[in-house]
Coordinates of C-alpha atoms in Angstrom, one line a residue:
X811 CA 4.8 20.5 -4.8
X812 CA 6.0 19.9 -8.2
X813 CA 7.5 16.5 -9.9
X814 CA 9.6 17.1 -12.7
X815 CA 10.4 14.0 -15.4
X816 CA 12.9 14.3 -17.9
X817 CA 13.0 12.8 -21.5
X818 CA 16.0 13.0 -23.9
X819 CA 14.7 12.2 -27.4
X820 CA 17.3 9.7 -29.5
X821 CA 15.1 9.7 -32.4
X822 CA 12.2 11.5 -34.1
X823 CA 9.0 10.8 -31.7
X824 CA 5.7 12.7 -30.9
X825 CA 5.7 14.1 -27.3
X826 CA 2.3 11.9 -27.0
X827 CA 4.1 8.7 -27.7
X828 CA 6.7 9.4 -25.3
X829 CA 3.9 10.1 -22.7
X830 CA 1.7 7.1 -23.4
X831 CA 4.7 4.3 -24.1
X832 CA 7.4 5.8 -22.3
X833 CA 6.2 6.8 -19.3
X834 CA 2.6 4.9 -19.4
X835 CA 0.6 7.8 -18.5
X836 CA -2.7 7.6 -18.1
X837 CA -5.1 10.0 -20.1
X838 CA -6.1 11.6 -17.0
X839 CA -2.3 12.8 -15.8
X840 CA -1.9 13.7 -19.6
X841 CA -4.6 15.9 -19.2
X842 CA -3.1 17.3 -15.8
X843 CA 0.0 17.9 -17.7
X844 CA -1.8 19.9 -20.4
X845 CA -4.0 21.8 -18.0
X846 CA -1.0 22.9 -16.2
X847 CA 1.1 26.3 -16.7
X848 CA 4.6 24.7 -18.3
X849 CA 3.5 21.4 -17.9
X850 CA 4.5 19.7 -21.0
X851 CA 7.9 21.8 -22.3
X852 CA 10.8 20.9 -24.8
X853 CA 14.0 22.5 -24.8
X854 CA 12.6 24.8 -22.2
X855 CA 9.5 26.0 -24.6
X856 CA 6.2 25.1 -24.0
X857 CA 5.0 21.8 -26.3
X858 CA 1.7 20.2 -27.5
X859 CA 1.4 16.1 -27.0
X860 CA 1.2 16.4 -31.1
X861 CA 4.7 18.1 -31.2
X862 CA 7.5 15.9 -32.9
X863 CA 10.8 15.6 -30.6
X864 CA 13.9 15.7 -32.4
X865 CA 17.4 13.8 -31.2
X866 CA 18.6 15.6 -28.6
X867 CA 15.5 17.2 -27.5
X868 CA 15.0 17.5 -23.6
X869 CA 11.3 16.8 -22.9
X870 CA 10.2 18.1 -19.6
X871 CA 7.0 17.2 -17.5
X872 CA 6.1 18.9 -14.8
X873 CA 3.5 17.5 -12.3
X874 CA 1.9 19.8 -9.9
X875 CA 0.7 18.6 -6.7
X876 CA -1.3 20.2 -3.9
X877 CA -2.2 18.9 -0.5
X878 CA -4.7 17.0 1.0
X879 CA -6.8 19.9 2.5
X880 CA -9.5 17.8 4.4
X881 CA -6.6 16.1 6.5
X882 CA -5.8 17.8 9.6
X883 CA -1.7 17.3 9.9
X884 CA -1.1 15.8 13.1
X885 CA 2.1 14.4 14.8
X886 CA 2.0 10.5 14.5
X887 CA 4.5 8.4 15.8
X888 CA 5.4 5.9 12.7
X889 CA 8.2 4.4 11.2
X890 CA 10.0 5.2 7.7
X891 CA 11.2 2.3 6.1
X892 CA 12.2 4.3 2.4
X893 CA 11.5 7.5 0.9
X894 CA 12.4 9.3 -2.0
X895 CA 10.6 11.8 -4.6
X896 CA 8.1 9.7 -5.5
X897 CA 7.0 7.1 -2.8
X898 CA 7.4 6.5 0.8
X899 CA 7.5 3.1 2.5
X900 CA 6.1 3.0 6.3
X901 CA 6.0 0.7 9.6
X902 CA 2.5 1.5 10.5
X903 CA 2.3 0.4 14.4
X904 CA -0.9 -1.2 15.5
X905 CA -3.7 0.8 16.9
X906 CA -3.4 3.6 14.1
X907 CA -6.4 3.6 11.3
X908 CA -5.0 4.1 7.9
X909 CA -7.8 6.9 7.2
X910 CA -9.6 9.8 8.8
X911 CA -13.6 8.8 9.7
X912 CA -15.8 10.1 11.9
X913 CA -14.7 8.2 14.6
X914 CA -10.7 8.6 13.7
X915 CA -10.7 12.5 12.6
X916 CA -7.4 13.4 13.4
X917 CA -5.4 10.3 15.1
X918 CA -4.7 8.5 11.7
X919 CA -1.9 7.6 9.4
X920 CA -2.9 10.1 6.7
X921 CA -2.9 12.9 9.6
X922 CA 0.8 11.8 10.4
X923 CA 1.7 11.8 7.0
X924 CA 0.5 15.2 6.3
X925 CA 2.4 16.8 9.4
X926 CA 5.4 14.7 8.3
X927 CA 5.3 16.7 4.9
X928 CA 4.8 19.9 6.4
X929 CA 7.8 19.8 8.7
X930 CA 9.6 19.1 5.5
X931 CA 7.8 22.1 3.8
X932 CA 6.7 19.7 1.1
X933 CA 2.9 19.5 0.1
X934 CA 1.6 15.9 -1.1
X935 CA -1.9 14.4 -1.2
X936 CA -2.3 11.4 0.8
X937 CA -2.4 8.5 -1.6
X938 CA -2.3 5.1 0.1
X939 CA -1.0 2.1 -2.3
X940 CA -2.0 -0.5 -0.1
X941 CA -4.1 -0.4 2.9
X942 CA -3.6 -1.6 6.7
X943 CA -6.7 -2.4 9.0
X944 CA -6.0 -0.4 12.3
X945 CA -5.4 -3.2 14.3
X946 CA -2.7 -4.5 11.6
X947 CA 1.0 -3.4 12.0
X948 CA 4.0 -3.3 9.3
X949 CA 4.6 -2.4 5.7
X950 CA 2.3 0.2 3.8
X951 CA 3.3 2.4 0.9
X952 CA 2.3 5.7 0.0
X953 CA 2.5 7.4 -3.4
X954 CA 3.8 11.0 -3.4
X955 CA 2.6 11.9 -6.3
X956 CA -0.7 11.4 -9.1
X957 CA 1.8 9.5 -11.6
X958 CA 3.7 7.4 -8.8
X959 CA 0.3 6.3 -7.5
X960 CA -1.0 5.4 -10.9
X961 CA 1.7 3.2 -11.9
X962 CA 1.6 1.4 -8.3
X963 CA -2.1 0.6 -8.2
X964 CA -2.1 -0.6 -11.5
X965 CA 0.3 -3.3 -10.9
X966 CA -0.9 -4.1 -7.2
X967 CA -2.2 -7.2 -7.7
X968 CA 0.4 -8.6 -10.6
X969 CA 3.5 -6.9 -9.5
X970 CA 3.3 -6.3 -5.8
X971 CA 4.6 -9.3 -3.7
X972 CA 3.2 -8.9 0.2
X973 CA 3.9 -11.4 3.1
X974 CA 2.1 -11.0 6.4
X975 CA 3.0 -12.7 9.5
X976 CA 0.0 -14.1 12.0
X977 CA -0.5 -15.9 14.5
X978 CA -3.7 -18.3 14.5
X979 CA -5.4 -20.3 16.6
X980 CA -4.7 -24.0 16.5
X981 CA -1.7 -25.8 15.0
X982 CA -1.3 -25.5 11.2
X983 CA 0.6 -28.6 10.4
X984 CA 1.2 -28.1 6.3
X985 CA 0.9 -25.2 4.1
X986 CA -2.1 -25.0 2.4
X987 CA -3.5 -22.7 -0.4
X988 CA -7.0 -21.1 0.3
X989 CA -8.9 -20.3 -2.7
X990 CA -12.1 -19.3 -1.7
X991 CA -14.1 -15.8 -2.9
X992 CA -14.6 -13.2 -0.2
X993 CA -17.9 -11.0 -0.2
X994 CA -19.6 -8.5 1.8
X995 CA -21.8 -10.7 4.6
X996 CA -25.5 -9.7 4.2
X997 CA -26.3 -5.8 4.6
X998 CA -23.2 -5.0 6.6
X999 CA -20.2 -2.5 5.4
X1000 CA -17.5 -3.9 7.3
X1001 CA -17.6 -7.7 7.8
X1002 CA -17.0 -9.8 4.7
X1003 CA -17.5 -13.7 4.5
X1004 CA -16.6 -16.5 1.9
X1005 CA -19.3 -16.7 -0.8
X1006 CA -19.9 -18.0 -3.9
X1007 CA -21.2 -14.7 -5.5
X1008 CA -17.9 -13.4 -4.3
X1009 CA -14.6 -12.3 -5.9
X1010 CA -12.0 -14.8 -6.0
X1011 CA -9.3 -14.3 -2.9
X1012 CA -6.4 -16.6 -2.9
X1013 CA -4.1 -16.9 0.0
X1014 CA -0.9 -19.0 0.8
X1015 CA -0.3 -20.3 4.4
X1016 CA 2.9 -21.8 5.3
X1017 CA 3.3 -22.7 9.3
X1018 CA 6.7 -21.5 10.9
X1019 CA 6.1 -22.5 14.1
X1020 CA 3.7 -24.3 16.4
X1021 CA 2.9 -24.8 20.3
X1022 CA 0.5 -24.3 22.8
X1023 CA -2.3 -24.7 20.4
X1024 CA -1.3 -21.6 18.4
X1025 CA 0.5 -21.2 14.9
X1026 CA 3.1 -18.9 13.5
X1027 CA 2.3 -18.5 9.7
X1028 CA 3.6 -16.5 7.1
X1029 CA 0.9 -15.5 5.0
X1030 CA 1.1 -14.6 1.0
X1031 CA -1.8 -12.9 -0.8
X1032 CA -2.1 -13.5 -4.5
X1033 CA -5.3 -11.3 -4.3
X1034 CA -6.0 -8.5 -2.1
X1035 CA -9.9 -8.5 -0.9
X1036 CA -10.8 -6.6 2.0
X1037 CA -10.3 -8.4 5.2
X1038 CA -8.8 -11.3 3.1
X1039 CA -6.4 -13.3 5.6
X1040 CA -8.7 -12.6 8.4
X1041 CA -12.0 -14.1 6.5
X1042 CA -9.6 -17.1 4.9
X1043 CA -8.2 -18.0 7.9
X1044 CA -11.3 -18.1 9.9
X1045 CA -12.7 -20.4 7.1
X1046 CA -10.0 -23.0 7.6
X1047 CA -11.0 -22.9 11.2
X1048 CA -7.8 -21.1 12.3
X1049 CA -9.1 -17.6 13.0
X1050 CA -6.4 -15.3 13.6
X1051 CA -5.7 -14.6 17.6
X1052 CA -7.3 -11.6 19.1
X1053 CA -9.6 -11.1 16.0
X1054 CA -12.9 -9.8 17.4
X1055 CA -14.9 -10.0 14.1
X1056 CA -13.7 -13.2 12.7
X1057 CA -12.4 -15.1 15.7
X1058 CA -12.5 -14.7 19.5
X1059 CA -11.2 -11.6 21.2
X1060 CA -9.7 -12.0 24.5
X1061 CA -7.2 -8.8 25.3
X1062 CA -5.8 -10.5 28.2
X1063 CA -4.2 -13.0 26.1
X1064 CA -3.2 -10.5 23.2
X1065 CA -4.2 -6.9 22.8
X1066 CA -5.2 -6.9 18.8
X1067 CA -5.8 -9.2 16.0
X1068 CA -2.4 -10.9 15.6
X1069 CA -1.8 -9.9 12.0
X1070 CA 1.8 -7.9 10.9
X1071 CA 2.8 -6.9 7.0
X1072 CA 6.1 -8.3 7.3
X1073 CA 7.5 -8.2 3.7
X1074 CA 6.8 -6.1 0.2
X1075 CA 8.2 -6.3 -3.0
X1076 CA 7.4 -3.9 -6.0
X1077 CA 9.0 -2.4 -8.8
X1078 CA 9.4 1.3 -8.5
X1079 CA 7.2 3.6 -10.2
X1080 CA 9.7 5.7 -12.0
X1081 CA 12.9 3.7 -12.1
X1082 CA 11.7 0.6 -13.1
X1083 CA 13.9 -0.9 -10.1
X1084 CA 13.1 -4.0 -8.3
X1085 CA 12.4 -2.9 -4.2
X1086 CA 12.1 -4.9 -1.4
X1087 CA 11.5 -4.2 2.2
X1088 CA 11.0 -6.0 5.7
X1089 CA 9.6 -4.8 9.0
X1090 CA 10.7 -6.9 12.0
X1091 CA 8.0 -8.7 14.3
X1092 CA 6.6 -6.2 16.7
X1093 CA 6.9 -6.4 20.6
X1094 CA 3.5 -7.7 21.3
X1095 CA 4.3 -10.9 18.8
X1096 CA 7.8 -11.3 20.3
X1097 CA 6.3 -11.3 24.0
X1098 CA 3.5 -13.9 22.9
X1099 CA 6.1 -16.4 21.0
X1100 CA 8.4 -16.2 24.1
X1101 CA 5.5 -16.9 26.6
X1102 CA 4.9 -19.9 24.3
X1103 CA 8.5 -21.0 23.8
X1104 CA 7.7 -21.2 20.0

């Protein structure tokens, strides 16, 4: 699948300056363009990065994409919130892992996206921008080409605004900011914990409703460490409802870790426009809240 970018020169400028300054492309992507037949053309003729554009010249950049050969396309249900040539924003259901693994070879979001693209006659590599745990539902963004992925990931911690809705154990009376470094726990691969030798992690927690010994809260990430929200909420004595790793699992009470990616805002990697998306609370959240009459 090819993605073509166009630039029309208004003054003398080198191709390299346009790539670096106007498009803010990485060296890796520029190398890919140079190694692609007609990856860089000026007025429909092959061009080099050292060439100088004159006013009125049209520079075309053709970025060629393959597909993730090791990801089996399979129909997996998920919602599409937004899609264009460069990105797709998904409402991921709970219970669906993001990436294939030895336990989840063909039942992940990646498998579902490869199937969806194939049905459209498109080829893309699976490029997740943000990732959600298997139990976590809600908004997730994936890039449809290497350039969009590079731009989005470069601004993930500074440009992305991410808010989650969660149900926590205990009643949280006032907003709290949790600024506590997160690190791996011992030799384990999965579990994380608050540790002085960890990476800085900041979570802003705002209670929305309280009832029956639980709190519905909005959580805004300032950083994006693995399991950050789950670790931080357990750290302050309010683990998420149903969190089998950091809290108390009781599937008769709630079927999963009660965490939902409810809001996302970021700058479009190509157009530069600001985008905002929201995802309504899933049915399991709604049912639990109704049962407590929050």
